[in-house]
């Protein structure tokens, strides 16, 4: 709920080569890409947003096509945020 209330909802764009996630602020994040049809394909990524646009970039080349669950967690000034969305690659 904090994510919506505080206007922290990320912008997700998927192009031919990558998943581009734009965060509102520069943050450390924990990101999970969950493949409902194959648990072995799940990806767990930790990192920090890059550039002035606060981006998270994920290559599509290593991901199977189809439905994925995107789950991102981050923290700003001791406040926890979480965002979940279904994406199709």
Short mmCIF file of N, CA and C in Angstrom, two decimals:
data_model
loop_
_atom_site.label_atom_id
_atom_site.label_comp_id
_atom_site.label_asym_id
_atom_site.label_seq_id
_atom_site.Cartn_x
_atom_site.Cartn_y
_atom_site.Cartn_z
N UNK A 1 0.82 -1.19 0.00
CA UNK A 1 0.00 0.00 0.00
C UNK A 1 0.87 1.27 0.00
N UNK A 2 2.03 1.22 0.69
CA UNK A 2 2.94 2.37 0.69
C UNK A 2 3.31 2.78 -0.73
N UNK A 3 3.50 1.80 -1.59
CA UNK A 3 3.92 2.07 -2.96
C UNK A 3 2.93 2.97 -3.67
N UNK A 4 1.65 2.68 -3.53
CA UNK A 4 0.60 3.48 -4.17
C UNK A 4 0.44 4.82 -3.46
N UNK A 5 0.34 4.78 -2.14
CA UNK A 5 0.12 6.00 -1.35
C UNK A 5 1.21 7.04 -1.56
N UNK A 6 2.45 6.59 -1.68
CA UNK A 6 3.59 7.51 -1.80
C UNK A 6 4.01 7.78 -3.24
N UNK A 7 3.25 7.30 -4.21
CA UNK A 7 3.56 7.53 -5.62
C UNK A 7 4.86 6.88 -6.05
N UNK A 8 5.19 5.71 -5.50
CA UNK A 8 6.45 5.02 -5.80
C UNK A 8 6.29 3.89 -6.82
N UNK A 9 5.15 3.82 -7.49
CA UNK A 9 4.92 2.75 -8.46
C UNK A 9 5.92 2.87 -9.61
N UNK A 10 6.70 1.80 -9.87
CA UNK A 10 7.68 1.84 -10.97
C UNK A 10 6.99 1.84 -12.33
N UNK A 11 7.71 2.33 -13.33
CA UNK A 11 7.25 2.27 -14.72
C UNK A 11 7.97 1.11 -15.39
N UNK A 12 7.21 0.18 -15.97
CA UNK A 12 7.77 -1.02 -16.59
C UNK A 12 7.62 -0.91 -18.11
N UNK A 13 8.72 -1.06 -18.82
CA UNK A 13 8.71 -1.11 -20.29
C UNK A 13 9.47 -2.35 -20.72
N UNK A 14 8.91 -3.07 -21.68
CA UNK A 14 9.56 -4.27 -22.20
C UNK A 14 9.79 -4.06 -23.68
N UNK A 15 11.07 -4.12 -24.08
CA UNK A 15 11.38 -3.98 -25.50
C UNK A 15 11.96 -5.30 -26.01
N UNK A 16 12.51 -5.29 -27.21
CA UNK A 16 13.00 -6.53 -27.81
C UNK A 16 14.14 -7.18 -27.02
N UNK A 17 14.96 -6.36 -26.36
CA UNK A 17 16.16 -6.89 -25.73
C UNK A 17 16.12 -6.94 -24.21
N UNK A 18 15.29 -6.10 -23.59
CA UNK A 18 15.36 -6.03 -22.13
C UNK A 18 14.07 -5.56 -21.48
N UNK A 19 14.02 -5.80 -20.19
CA UNK A 19 12.97 -5.27 -19.34
C UNK A 19 13.57 -4.02 -18.69
N UNK A 20 12.90 -2.89 -18.84
CA UNK A 20 13.38 -1.63 -18.29
C UNK A 20 12.40 -1.20 -17.20
N UNK A 21 12.92 -1.08 -15.99
CA UNK A 21 12.10 -0.67 -14.86
C UNK A 21 12.63 0.66 -14.36
N UNK A 22 11.77 1.67 -14.36
CA UNK A 22 12.18 2.99 -13.88
C UNK A 22 11.55 3.24 -12.51
N UNK A 23 12.42 3.42 -11.53
CA UNK A 23 11.99 3.71 -10.17
C UNK A 23 11.92 5.22 -9.99
N UNK A 24 11.13 5.68 -9.03
CA UNK A 24 11.01 7.11 -8.78
C UNK A 24 12.29 7.68 -8.17
N UNK A 25 12.95 6.89 -7.32
CA UNK A 25 14.15 7.34 -6.62
C UNK A 25 15.28 6.34 -6.81
N UNK A 26 16.49 6.75 -6.51
CA UNK A 26 17.64 5.85 -6.50
C UNK A 26 17.51 4.94 -5.28
N UNK A 27 17.49 3.63 -5.51
CA UNK A 27 17.25 2.68 -4.41
C UNK A 27 18.09 1.41 -4.58
N UNK A 28 18.32 0.74 -3.47
CA UNK A 28 18.77 -0.65 -3.48
C UNK A 28 17.51 -1.49 -3.55
N UNK A 29 17.55 -2.57 -4.32
CA UNK A 29 16.34 -3.37 -4.52
C UNK A 29 16.65 -4.86 -4.43
N UNK A 30 15.59 -5.61 -4.19
CA UNK A 30 15.58 -7.06 -4.33
C UNK A 30 14.48 -7.35 -5.34
N UNK A 31 14.84 -8.00 -6.44
CA UNK A 31 13.89 -8.26 -7.50
C UNK A 31 13.81 -9.77 -7.75
N UNK A 32 12.59 -10.24 -7.90
CA UNK A 32 12.36 -11.64 -8.23
C UNK A 32 11.53 -11.72 -9.51
N UNK A 33 12.00 -12.53 -10.44
CA UNK A 33 11.21 -12.89 -11.62
C UNK A 33 10.81 -14.34 -11.42
N UNK A 34 9.53 -14.56 -11.28
CA UNK A 34 9.02 -15.89 -10.95
C UNK A 34 8.30 -16.45 -12.17
N UNK A 35 8.73 -17.63 -12.56
CA UNK A 35 8.13 -18.32 -13.72
C UNK A 35 7.15 -19.35 -13.19
N UNK A 36 5.84 -19.10 -13.29
CA UNK A 36 4.87 -20.01 -12.69
C UNK A 36 4.91 -21.43 -13.25
N UNK A 37 5.35 -21.57 -14.50
CA UNK A 37 5.35 -22.90 -15.12
C UNK A 37 6.66 -23.67 -14.91
N UNK A 38 7.69 -23.01 -14.34
CA UNK A 38 8.98 -23.68 -14.16
C UNK A 38 9.78 -23.00 -13.05
N UNK A 39 9.70 -23.52 -11.86
CA UNK A 39 10.37 -22.92 -10.70
C UNK A 39 11.89 -22.82 -10.90
N UNK A 40 12.46 -23.72 -11.71
CA UNK A 40 13.91 -23.69 -11.95
C UNK A 40 14.33 -22.46 -12.75
N UNK A 41 13.38 -21.81 -13.43
CA UNK A 41 13.69 -20.63 -14.24
C UNK A 41 13.64 -19.33 -13.43
N UNK A 42 13.16 -19.41 -12.19
CA UNK A 42 13.06 -18.20 -11.35
C UNK A 42 14.40 -17.50 -11.23
N UNK A 43 14.36 -16.16 -11.19
CA UNK A 43 15.56 -15.34 -11.06
C UNK A 43 15.44 -14.45 -9.82
N UNK A 44 16.52 -14.35 -9.06
CA UNK A 44 16.60 -13.45 -7.91
C UNK A 44 17.75 -12.50 -8.14
N UNK A 45 17.46 -11.20 -8.12
CA UNK A 45 18.46 -10.18 -8.38
C UNK A 45 18.47 -9.15 -7.25
N UNK A 46 19.65 -8.77 -6.82
CA UNK A 46 19.83 -7.68 -5.86
C UNK A 46 20.67 -6.63 -6.55
N UNK A 47 20.39 -5.36 -6.28
CA UNK A 47 21.21 -4.35 -6.91
C UNK A 47 20.80 -2.95 -6.52
N UNK A 48 21.35 -2.01 -7.26
CA UNK A 48 21.07 -0.59 -7.08
C UNK A 48 20.68 -0.01 -8.43
N UNK A 49 19.70 0.87 -8.44
CA UNK A 49 19.28 1.49 -9.69
C UNK A 49 20.46 2.23 -10.33
N UNK A 50 20.41 2.36 -11.66
CA UNK A 50 21.52 2.98 -12.37
C UNK A 50 21.08 4.27 -13.06
N UNK A 51 21.99 5.21 -13.16
CA UNK A 51 21.77 6.44 -13.90
C UNK A 51 20.84 7.42 -13.22
N UNK A 52 20.69 8.58 -13.86
CA UNK A 52 19.83 9.63 -13.34
C UNK A 52 18.35 9.27 -13.42
N UNK A 53 18.02 8.29 -14.27
CA UNK A 53 16.62 7.86 -14.42
C UNK A 53 16.25 6.73 -13.48
N UNK A 54 17.19 6.32 -12.62
CA UNK A 54 16.92 5.28 -11.60
C UNK A 54 16.37 3.99 -12.23
N UNK A 55 17.15 3.43 -13.14
CA UNK A 55 16.70 2.28 -13.92
C UNK A 55 17.20 0.95 -13.34
N UNK A 56 16.38 -0.07 -13.57
CA UNK A 56 16.77 -1.47 -13.39
C UNK A 56 16.64 -2.08 -14.79
N UNK A 57 17.72 -2.67 -15.29
CA UNK A 57 17.73 -3.27 -16.62
C UNK A 57 17.94 -4.77 -16.51
N UNK A 58 17.06 -5.53 -17.16
CA UNK A 58 17.15 -6.99 -17.14
C UNK A 58 17.12 -7.49 -18.58
N UNK A 59 18.12 -8.26 -18.96
CA UNK A 59 18.18 -8.81 -20.31
C UNK A 59 17.06 -9.83 -20.51
N UNK A 60 16.41 -9.75 -21.67
CA UNK A 60 15.37 -10.73 -22.01
C UNK A 60 15.97 -11.98 -22.64
N UNK A 61 17.21 -11.91 -23.10
CA UNK A 61 17.82 -13.02 -23.82
C UNK A 61 17.90 -14.29 -22.97
N UNK A 62 18.00 -14.14 -21.66
CA UNK A 62 18.15 -15.31 -20.79
C UNK A 62 16.82 -15.75 -20.17
N UNK A 63 15.73 -15.10 -20.56
CA UNK A 63 14.42 -15.42 -19.98
C UNK A 63 13.56 -16.16 -21.01
N UNK A 64 12.83 -17.15 -20.55
CA UNK A 64 11.88 -17.84 -21.42
C UNK A 64 10.72 -16.91 -21.76
N UNK A 65 10.15 -17.10 -22.93
CA UNK A 65 8.96 -16.34 -23.31
C UNK A 65 7.76 -16.86 -22.53
N UNK A 66 6.81 -15.95 -22.32
CA UNK A 66 5.59 -16.33 -21.63
C UNK A 66 5.35 -15.49 -20.38
N UNK A 67 4.52 -16.01 -19.49
CA UNK A 67 4.10 -15.30 -18.29
C UNK A 67 5.15 -15.38 -17.18
N UNK A 68 5.43 -14.23 -16.56
CA UNK A 68 6.32 -14.12 -15.41
C UNK A 68 5.64 -13.25 -14.36
N UNK A 69 5.96 -13.49 -13.09
CA UNK A 69 5.54 -12.61 -12.00
C UNK A 69 6.75 -11.79 -11.61
N UNK A 70 6.61 -10.47 -11.65
CA UNK A 70 7.66 -9.55 -11.25
C UNK A 70 7.37 -9.08 -9.83
N UNK A 71 8.35 -9.18 -8.94
CA UNK A 71 8.19 -8.80 -7.54
C UNK A 71 9.43 -8.00 -7.13
N UNK A 72 9.25 -6.72 -6.79
CA UNK A 72 10.36 -5.85 -6.41
C UNK A 72 10.12 -5.32 -5.00
N UNK A 73 11.16 -5.36 -4.18
CA UNK A 73 11.11 -4.78 -2.84
C UNK A 73 12.25 -3.78 -2.69
N UNK A 74 11.98 -2.66 -2.01
CA UNK A 74 13.00 -1.66 -1.73
C UNK A 74 12.59 -0.86 -0.50
N UNK A 75 13.51 -0.02 -0.06
CA UNK A 75 13.30 0.74 1.15
C UNK A 75 13.79 2.17 0.93
N UNK A 76 13.00 3.13 1.39
CA UNK A 76 13.39 4.54 1.35
C UNK A 76 13.15 5.14 2.73
N UNK A 77 14.22 5.65 3.34
CA UNK A 77 14.12 6.30 4.66
C UNK A 77 13.33 5.45 5.65
N UNK A 78 13.74 4.23 5.82
CA UNK A 78 13.16 3.25 6.76
C UNK A 78 11.71 2.87 6.43
N UNK A 79 11.23 3.20 5.25
CA UNK A 79 9.88 2.81 4.82
C UNK A 79 10.00 1.74 3.74
N UNK A 80 9.32 0.62 3.93
CA UNK A 80 9.39 -0.50 3.00
C UNK A 80 8.36 -0.35 1.89
N UNK A 81 8.79 -0.75 0.68
CA UNK A 81 7.92 -0.72 -0.49
C UNK A 81 7.99 -2.06 -1.21
N UNK A 82 6.88 -2.41 -1.85
CA UNK A 82 6.83 -3.64 -2.64
C UNK A 82 5.91 -3.41 -3.83
N UNK A 83 6.32 -3.96 -4.97
CA UNK A 83 5.53 -3.85 -6.20
C UNK A 83 5.49 -5.22 -6.85
N UNK A 84 4.28 -5.65 -7.24
CA UNK A 84 4.11 -6.93 -7.94
C UNK A 84 3.31 -6.69 -9.21
N UNK A 85 3.74 -7.36 -10.27
CA UNK A 85 2.99 -7.26 -11.53
C UNK A 85 3.27 -8.48 -12.39
N UNK A 86 2.27 -8.95 -13.09
CA UNK A 86 2.44 -10.00 -14.08
C UNK A 86 2.97 -9.35 -15.36
N UNK A 87 3.96 -9.97 -15.98
CA UNK A 87 4.48 -9.48 -17.26
C UNK A 87 4.55 -10.66 -18.23
N UNK A 88 4.45 -10.34 -19.49
CA UNK A 88 4.57 -11.37 -20.53
C UNK A 88 5.74 -11.00 -21.42
N UNK A 89 6.67 -11.95 -21.54
CA UNK A 89 7.85 -11.75 -22.40
C UNK A 89 7.67 -12.44 -23.72
#
